[in-house]
Coordinates of C-alpha atoms in Angstrom, one line a residue:
M512 CA 1.3 101.2 136.4
T513 CA -0.6 97.9 136.5
I514 CA -4.2 97.6 137.0
G515 CA -4.1 94.1 138.1
V516 CA -6.3 90.7 137.6
D517 CA -6.1 88.9 134.1
D518 CA -9.8 89.9 133.5
D519 CA -8.9 93.4 133.1
E520 CA -5.4 92.7 131.2
S521 CA -7.5 91.6 128.2
A522 CA -9.8 94.6 128.3
F523 CA -6.8 96.9 128.5
S524 CA -4.5 95.4 126.2
H525 CA -5.3 97.2 123.2
V526 CA -5.2 100.9 124.6
D527 CA -2.8 102.7 127.0
E528 CA -3.9 102.5 130.4
G529 CA -4.0 106.1 131.2
K530 CA -6.7 106.3 128.0
A531 CA -8.7 103.6 129.5
L532 CA -8.9 104.9 132.8
E533 CA -9.8 108.3 131.5
K534 CA -12.4 106.7 129.7
S535 CA -13.8 104.7 132.7
W536 CA -13.8 108.2 134.4
I537 CA -15.7 109.7 131.6
R538 CA -18.6 107.0 132.2
I539 CA -18.3 107.4 135.9
C540 CA -18.9 111.1 135.8
S541 CA -21.6 110.6 133.5
R542 CA -23.5 108.4 136.0
L543 CA -22.6 110.7 138.7
K544 CA -24.2 113.9 137.0
G545 CA -27.4 111.7 136.2
E546 CA -27.7 110.6 139.8
V547 CA -27.2 113.8 141.5
G548 CA -28.4 116.5 139.1
E549 CA -26.7 119.1 137.1
V550 CA -26.5 121.7 140.1
E551 CA -25.0 119.4 142.6
Y552 CA -22.3 118.1 140.0
R553 CA -21.2 121.5 139.1
T554 CA -21.2 122.3 142.6
W555 CA -19.4 119.6 144.2
L556 CA -17.6 117.2 141.7
T557 CA -16.6 119.1 138.8
K558 CA -13.1 119.8 140.2
I559 CA -12.2 116.1 141.1
A560 CA -9.0 114.9 139.1
L561 CA -7.6 111.6 138.5
G562 CA -4.6 110.8 140.4
P563 CA -2.4 107.5 140.3
V564 CA -3.5 103.8 140.8
D565 CA -1.7 101.8 143.3
G566 CA -2.6 98.2 143.4
D567 CA -6.5 98.1 144.0
E568 CA -6.8 101.6 145.0
I569 CA -7.1 105.0 142.9
T570 CA -6.3 108.1 144.1
L571 CA -8.8 111.1 143.2
L572 CA -7.6 114.7 143.7
L573 CA -9.6 117.6 144.9
P574 CA -8.1 121.3 145.4
T575 CA -9.1 122.1 148.9
R576 CA -9.4 120.1 152.0
F577 CA -13.1 121.2 152.4
L578 CA -14.0 120.0 149.2
R579 CA -12.3 116.5 150.0
D580 CA -14.0 116.3 153.4
W581 CA -17.4 117.2 151.8
V582 CA -16.9 114.9 148.7
R583 CA -15.5 111.8 150.8
S584 CA -18.8 111.9 153.4
Q585 CA -21.2 112.5 150.9
Y586 CA -20.0 110.7 147.6
G587 CA -17.1 108.6 148.8
D588 CA -18.8 105.2 149.0
R589 CA -20.7 105.7 145.5
L590 CA -17.3 106.5 144.0
S591 CA -15.6 103.3 145.3
E592 CA -19.1 101.3 143.9
L593 CA -18.7 102.9 140.6
W594 CA -15.0 102.5 139.8
N595 CA -15.4 99.0 141.1
Q596 CA -18.1 98.5 138.5
E597 CA -16.0 99.9 135.7
V598 CA -12.5 98.3 136.8
S599 CA -13.3 95.0 139.1
A600 CA -9.7 95.1 140.0
I601 CA -10.1 98.7 141.7
R602 CA -11.8 98.1 145.1
R603 CA -11.1 101.6 146.9
V604 CA -10.9 105.0 146.1
E605 CA -8.7 107.5 147.9
L606 CA -9.5 111.1 148.1
Q607 CA -6.7 113.7 148.7
V608 CA -6.0 117.3 148.6
A609 CA -3.8 117.8 145.4
R610 CA -0.1 119.1 146.1
P611 CA 1.6 121.6 144.0
G612 CA 2.2 120.5 140.6
D613 CA -1.0 117.8 140.7
P614 CA -3.8 118.9 138.4
V615 CA -6.7 120.5 140.4
A616 CA -9.6 119.9 137.9
P617 CA -10.3 117.4 135.2
P618 CA -8.8 118.2 131.6
L619 CA -11.1 120.6 129.6
A620 CA -11.2 117.5 126.9
L621 CA -12.5 115.3 129.5
E622 CA -15.0 117.7 130.6
E623 CA -16.2 118.2 127.3
K624 CA -16.2 114.5 126.5
T625 CA -18.1 113.8 129.8
A626 CA -20.9 116.2 128.5
D627 CA -21.0 115.0 125.1
A628 CA -21.3 111.1 126.6
S629 CA -24.2 112.2 128.7
A630 CA -26.0 114.1 125.9
A631 CA -25.6 111.6 123.2
P632 CA -24.6 108.1 124.2
Q633 CA -23.9 105.5 121.7
A634 CA -25.3 102.0 122.3
D635 CA -23.0 100.3 120.1
S636 CA -20.0 101.6 121.3
E637 CA -18.0 99.9 123.9
D638 CA -16.9 103.4 125.1
A639 CA -20.3 104.6 125.4
P640 CA -21.2 105.3 129.1
R641 CA -23.3 103.0 131.2
V642 CA -25.6 105.6 132.8
A643 CA -28.1 105.3 135.4
P644 CA -31.9 104.4 134.7
E645 CA -33.7 107.3 133.1
V646 CA -36.1 109.3 135.0
K647 CA -37.9 112.6 134.0
S648 CA -35.9 114.2 136.7
D649 CA -32.1 115.3 136.8
I650 CA -32.5 114.5 140.5
A651 CA -32.4 110.5 140.3
A652 CA -33.0 108.6 143.4
V653 CA -30.0 107.0 145.1
L654 CA -31.4 104.2 146.8
D655 CA -29.8 101.3 148.7
S656 CA -30.7 98.0 146.9
R657 CA -30.8 96.1 149.9
F658 CA -34.1 98.1 151.1
T659 CA -37.1 96.6 149.3
F660 CA -40.7 95.5 150.4
D661 CA -39.5 91.8 150.1
T662 CA -36.7 92.6 152.7
F663 CA -39.1 94.3 155.1
V664 CA -40.4 92.1 157.9
V665 CA -43.6 93.1 158.7
G666 CA -45.4 92.7 162.2
K667 CA -48.1 94.4 164.4
P668 CA -45.9 97.7 165.1
N669 CA -45.5 98.5 161.3
E670 CA -48.2 96.7 159.4
F671 CA -50.0 100.0 158.8
A672 CA -47.2 101.9 157.8
Y673 CA -46.1 99.2 155.5
A674 CA -49.7 98.9 153.9
C675 CA -49.6 102.9 153.4
A676 CA -46.2 102.8 151.7
R677 CA -47.4 99.6 149.5
R678 CA -50.4 101.9 148.4
V679 CA -48.4 104.8 147.5
A680 CA -45.8 102.5 145.5
E681 CA -48.6 100.9 143.5
K682 CA -50.7 104.0 142.7
P683 CA -48.9 107.3 143.7
S684 CA -51.3 109.3 141.5
S685 CA -54.4 108.1 143.2
V686 CA -53.8 107.2 146.8
G687 CA -56.1 109.5 148.4
F688 CA -53.9 110.9 150.8
N689 CA -50.9 113.4 150.3
P690 CA -48.8 113.6 151.9
L691 CA -47.7 110.3 153.6
F692 CA -46.0 111.0 156.6
L693 CA -44.1 108.1 158.2
Y694 CA -42.7 108.6 161.9
G695 CA -41.0 106.6 164.6
G696 CA -38.1 106.1 166.6
V697 CA -34.5 105.6 165.7
G698 CA -33.9 102.3 163.4
L699 CA -37.3 101.1 163.2
G700 CA -37.7 100.9 159.5
K701 CA -38.8 104.5 158.1
T702 CA -35.9 104.9 155.7
H703 CA -36.2 101.1 154.7
L704 CA -39.8 101.8 153.6
M705 CA -39.2 104.9 151.7
H706 CA -36.4 103.2 150.0
A707 CA -38.5 100.4 149.2
I708 CA -41.1 102.8 147.9
G709 CA -38.7 104.8 145.2
A710 CA -37.3 101.3 144.3
E711 CA -40.8 100.0 143.1
L712 CA -41.5 103.2 141.4
L713 CA -38.3 103.5 139.7
Q714 CA -38.8 100.1 138.6
S715 CA -42.2 100.5 136.9
G716 CA -40.6 103.0 134.9
T717 CA -43.6 105.4 134.7
V718 CA -42.9 108.1 137.3
S719 CA -40.0 110.1 138.3
V720 CA -38.6 110.0 141.9
A721 CA -36.4 112.3 144.1
Y722 CA -35.3 110.8 147.1
M723 CA -33.2 112.5 149.5
S724 CA -32.7 113.4 153.3
A725 CA -33.5 116.9 154.6
E726 CA -29.8 117.6 155.3
K727 CA -29.3 117.0 151.5
F728 CA -32.2 119.2 150.8
M729 CA -30.6 121.9 152.7
Y730 CA -27.3 121.4 151.2
R731 CA -28.6 121.6 147.7
F732 CA -30.6 124.7 148.2
I733 CA -27.2 126.1 149.6
A734 CA -25.4 125.0 146.4
A735 CA -28.2 126.5 144.4
I736 CA -27.7 130.0 145.9
R737 CA -24.2 129.7 145.7
S738 CA -24.0 128.8 142.0
Q739 CA -26.9 131.3 141.3
S740 CA -29.2 128.6 140.0
T741 CA -32.1 128.5 142.4
M742 CA -34.6 128.5 139.7
E743 CA -33.1 125.4 138.3
F744 CA -33.3 124.0 141.3
K745 CA -36.9 124.8 142.1
E746 CA -37.8 123.4 138.6
Q747 CA -35.8 120.2 138.9
L748 CA -37.8 119.6 142.4
R749 CA -41.1 120.7 141.2
S750 CA -40.9 118.7 137.9
V751 CA -40.7 115.0 139.9
D752 CA -43.9 113.1 140.1
V753 CA -43.0 111.8 143.9
L754 CA -40.5 113.8 146.1
M755 CA -39.4 111.8 149.4
I756 CA -37.7 113.7 152.0
D757 CA -36.3 111.5 154.9
D758 CA -35.7 112.9 158.6
L759 CA -37.6 116.2 158.2
Q760 CA -36.7 117.1 162.0
F761 CA -33.2 118.0 160.4
L762 CA -35.1 121.3 159.2
I763 CA -36.0 122.4 162.7
G764 CA -34.1 126.0 163.5
K765 CA -33.3 126.0 159.6
D766 CA -36.0 128.8 158.5
N767 CA -35.2 129.7 155.2
T768 CA -34.8 125.9 154.0
Q769 CA -37.9 125.5 155.6
E770 CA -39.6 128.2 153.8
E771 CA -38.3 126.5 150.6
F772 CA -39.5 123.5 151.3
F773 CA -42.9 124.8 152.2
H774 CA -43.3 126.4 148.5
T775 CA -41.9 123.0 147.3
F776 CA -44.4 121.4 149.0
N777 CA -47.3 123.3 148.1
A778 CA -46.3 123.6 144.2
L779 CA -46.4 119.7 144.0
V780 CA -49.6 118.9 146.0
D781 CA -51.1 121.9 143.6
A782 CA -50.0 120.0 140.9
G783 CA -51.1 116.8 141.9
R784 CA -47.8 115.1 142.7
Q785 CA -47.1 112.6 145.6
I786 CA -44.9 113.8 148.8
I787 CA -43.6 111.2 151.3
V788 CA -42.3 112.4 154.4
S789 CA -40.4 110.7 157.3
A790 CA -39.5 111.9 160.9
D791 CA -38.8 111.2 164.3
K792 CA -42.1 112.4 165.7
S793 CA -45.4 113.2 164.6
P794 CA -45.9 116.7 162.8
S795 CA -47.7 117.8 165.7
D796 CA -44.8 117.1 167.9
L797 CA -42.2 118.7 165.6
S798 CA -41.8 122.0 167.6
G799 CA -39.6 124.2 165.6
L800 CA -41.2 123.9 162.4
E801 CA -43.4 126.6 161.1
D802 CA -47.1 126.3 162.0
R803 CA -48.2 126.5 158.4
L804 CA -46.1 123.4 157.5
R805 CA -46.8 121.2 160.5
T806 CA -50.2 121.9 159.5
R807 CA -49.6 120.9 155.7
L808 CA -47.7 117.5 157.0
G809 CA -50.6 116.6 159.2
C810 CA -53.3 116.9 156.5
G811 CA -52.6 113.9 154.7
M812 CA -51.7 110.3 155.9
V813 CA -49.9 110.2 159.3
A814 CA -48.4 106.4 159.9
D815 CA -46.5 105.9 163.2
I816 CA -44.0 102.9 163.0
H817 CA -44.2 101.7 166.6
A818 CA -41.3 100.0 169.1
T819 CA -41.1 96.4 168.2
T820 CA -42.4 93.4 169.7
F821 CA -40.6 90.3 170.7
E822 CA -42.4 88.3 168.0
L823 CA -41.4 91.1 165.1
R824 CA -37.6 90.8 166.3
I825 CA -37.5 87.4 166.2
S826 CA -39.1 87.3 162.9
I827 CA -36.6 90.1 161.8
L828 CA -33.7 87.9 163.2
E829 CA -34.8 84.6 161.7
S830 CA -34.9 86.5 158.1
K831 CA -31.5 88.0 158.6
A832 CA -29.8 84.8 160.0
A833 CA -31.6 82.5 157.1
A834 CA -30.2 85.1 154.5
S835 CA -26.6 84.8 155.8
G836 CA -26.3 81.3 155.4
V837 CA -25.1 80.8 158.9
V838 CA -26.8 78.4 161.3
V839 CA -27.7 80.7 164.4
P840 CA -29.8 78.5 167.2
S841 CA -33.1 79.7 168.0
K842 CA -31.7 80.3 171.6
V843 CA -29.3 82.9 170.4
L844 CA -32.1 84.6 168.3
E845 CA -34.3 84.6 171.4
F846 CA -31.5 85.9 173.3
L847 CA -30.8 88.9 171.1
A848 CA -34.4 89.4 171.1
H849 CA -34.6 89.8 174.3
K850 CA -31.7 91.9 175.0
I851 CA -31.9 94.6 172.1
T852 CA -35.4 96.0 172.5
S853 CA -35.3 99.5 170.9
N854 CA -33.3 99.5 167.6
V855 CA -34.0 97.2 164.9
R856 CA -30.8 98.8 163.3
E857 CA -28.7 97.7 166.4
L858 CA -30.2 94.3 166.6
E859 CA -29.4 93.7 163.1
G860 CA -26.0 94.9 163.6
A861 CA -25.5 92.6 166.5
L862 CA -26.5 89.8 164.5
N863 CA -24.2 90.7 161.5
R864 CA -21.3 90.7 163.9
L865 CA -22.1 87.4 165.0
I866 CA -22.3 86.0 161.5
A867 CA -18.9 87.8 160.6
H868 CA -17.2 86.3 163.8
A869 CA -18.6 82.8 162.7
N870 CA -17.3 83.5 159.1
L871 CA -14.1 84.5 160.3
F872 CA -12.9 82.0 162.7
G873 CA -15.1 79.0 161.4
R874 CA -16.8 78.5 164.8
P875 CA -20.3 77.8 165.7
V876 CA -22.7 80.6 167.0
T877 CA -23.4 79.9 170.6
L878 CA -25.0 81.9 173.9
E879 CA -21.3 81.9 175.2
A880 CA -19.8 83.3 172.0
T881 CA -22.6 85.6 171.5
Q882 CA -22.1 87.0 175.1
D883 CA -18.3 87.3 174.4
V884 CA -18.3 88.9 170.8
L885 CA -21.3 91.4 171.8
H886 CA -20.2 92.1 175.4
D887 CA -19.8 96.1 174.7
I888 CA -23.3 96.3 173.1
L889 CA -24.7 94.0 176.3
K890 CA -22.7 96.0 178.7
A891 CA -24.4 99.0 177.9
H892 CA -27.8 97.1 179.0
D893 CA -26.3 96.0 182.5
R894 CA -28.3 96.8 185.2
R895 CA -29.3 95.3 188.7
V896 CA -31.9 92.4 188.5
T897 CA -34.5 92.0 190.7
I898 CA -36.6 88.9 192.2
E899 CA -39.4 90.5 190.6
E900 CA -38.0 90.5 187.3
I901 CA -36.5 87.2 187.7
Q902 CA -40.1 85.6 188.3
K903 CA -41.8 87.8 185.5
K904 CA -39.3 86.3 183.1
V905 CA -39.6 82.7 184.1
A906 CA -43.4 83.0 184.3
E907 CA -43.2 84.0 180.7
H908 CA -40.8 81.4 179.5
W909 CA -42.7 78.6 181.0
N910 CA -46.0 80.4 180.2
I911 CA -47.5 80.0 184.0
R912 CA -49.1 82.9 185.7
L913 CA -46.7 85.0 187.9
T914 CA -49.0 84.6 191.1
D915 CA -47.8 81.0 190.7
M916 CA -44.6 82.0 191.7
S917 CA -46.0 82.8 195.5
S918 CA -48.8 80.2 195.4
A919 CA -49.2 77.1 197.4
R920 CA -49.6 74.9 194.0
R921 CA -47.2 72.1 194.0
A922 CA -47.9 70.7 190.2
R923 CA -44.5 70.1 188.4
A924 CA -45.6 72.3 185.8
V925 CA -45.5 75.0 188.4
A926 CA -43.3 74.0 191.0
R927 CA -40.5 73.3 188.7
P928 CA -40.4 77.1 187.1
R929 CA -40.8 78.4 190.6
Q930 CA -37.7 76.4 191.7
V931 CA -35.5 78.0 188.7
A932 CA -36.8 81.2 189.7
M933 CA -35.3 80.7 193.4
F934 CA -32.3 79.4 191.8
L935 CA -31.8 82.5 189.5
A936 CA -32.6 84.9 192.7
K937 CA -29.7 82.9 194.4
Q938 CA -27.5 83.4 191.7
L939 CA -28.3 87.1 190.4
T940 CA -29.1 88.9 193.3
S941 CA -27.2 89.8 196.9
R942 CA -30.6 88.7 198.8
S943 CA -30.3 86.3 201.6
L944 CA -31.9 83.1 201.3
P945 CA -34.5 84.2 204.2
E946 CA -35.4 86.9 202.0
I947 CA -35.6 85.3 198.6
G948 CA -37.9 82.6 200.7
R949 CA -40.4 85.5 201.6
K950 CA -40.6 86.7 198.1
F951 CA -41.9 83.2 196.9
G952 CA -45.2 83.0 199.4
N953 CA -43.3 83.3 202.5
R954 CA -41.4 80.0 202.2
D955 CA -38.8 78.8 204.3
H956 CA -35.2 79.4 203.5
T957 CA -34.5 75.3 203.3
T958 CA -37.3 75.4 200.4
V959 CA -34.9 78.0 198.6
M960 CA -31.8 75.6 199.4
H961 CA -33.6 72.7 198.0
A962 CA -34.7 74.5 195.1
V963 CA -31.0 75.7 194.1
S964 CA -29.8 72.0 194.6
R965 CA -32.2 70.4 192.6
V966 CA -31.9 73.1 189.6
T967 CA -28.1 72.4 189.9
E968 CA -28.6 68.7 189.7
L969 CA -31.1 68.8 186.7
M970 CA -28.9 71.1 184.4
E971 CA -26.0 68.5 184.9
R972 CA -28.4 65.9 184.0
D973 CA -30.4 67.5 181.1
T974 CA -28.8 69.8 178.5
A975 CA -32.1 71.2 177.1
F976 CA -33.2 72.2 180.6
A977 CA -29.5 73.7 181.3
E978 CA -30.1 75.7 177.8
D979 CA -33.3 77.1 179.2
V980 CA -32.0 78.0 182.5
E981 CA -28.6 79.7 181.1
L982 CA -30.8 81.5 178.5
L983 CA -32.9 83.1 181.3
R984 CA -29.6 83.9 183.3
R985 CA -28.0 85.7 180.3
M986 CA -31.8 88.0 179.4
L987 CA -31.7 88.8 183.0
E988 CA -28.0 89.6 183.2
S989 CA -27.7 91.7 180.3

């Protein structure tokens, strides 16, 4: 079996490939144990066995389908990252159920080596495990390196939550409020801020951090009960300096897990440790949580992340587009910011798809390409357009008063936007010319006809004007 690229061939030339892979697996096991903790490692990961390598893919074997599915969903991406860091030729990890005759657990010698490597690494040995950064708790924070304070775009809707998060990250032991409770809708930045806090704290190297979703808290608690190690689980969580629990609403209806979290919460607060929690609603609105828990969650700092504004969405898109290196016209950014308003995650996903399309096909990003590539997203926003909506959008675009749409003013700065609104009303609605005229201050249908003709002529002569009208049409259509 061959590992693959030239750089790796020299590294493996002096040892048998099987031994080299085993040593890599030892180091990966050591890092995983450091990241997830002893309890979770023994519960879910000790029965993984090495399988064959095929090109850039390595197979890992597990004894049951349930265990395979669990490991794949919870640790699949991380296993791929760790293997690629160890052996650059390995790009993918395939998890399979072991067949008869396959090993169903790591060899005893490998487990012992892993334990020895984890307990006493030798810095001067090329085989020494490269473990995760040291923290005081066995439950190390597994954080997304993309989510930092530097990559978080601040605006009016999130500036208070951002300021609270920065304060906790700078001085977790003396912020004056505990817990910090972040809440807001899906995709508005709660998880980003929590990862940013964790990254900042771990970088300081002075505190221990445990970050996990409420779902993972529950599964770790269940695993501790199964392995009869609940005391160890409690001690691990209650020894950290900062505990972060994401998506607390998941605990609604999980009474036993709620009770465990309640006692953990009290123990940490009594010890002067910091707690950070996020949810989709404020503590008082989380019906289904025990009253005593909701009361304690609301006694600290509760920071709401509001829905994004148009200006914030533009800032986010500009930041992401600049980082990508792909030129995205401002009119495309405006179009996306107008069309996708409720979810930053969806907004960024739409931009990422556009950028990927541009990179794959070597084509510029245009409004036409945007509507084509994102047709499924835009289709979800399809609705009937009204003349009132057209008037409002056009007035906002040219910064005139909405009342000017039906006024007698004939100044060009007012008349031209009014003509565009009539043109769009004819294009986007099924209203007749007399009906459209009545919506614009009881104007005659011939005035509407003239407006349509005039706008069509100007669009043919003036590219910038045509782009403005096209942008408005696309924003109103989808």
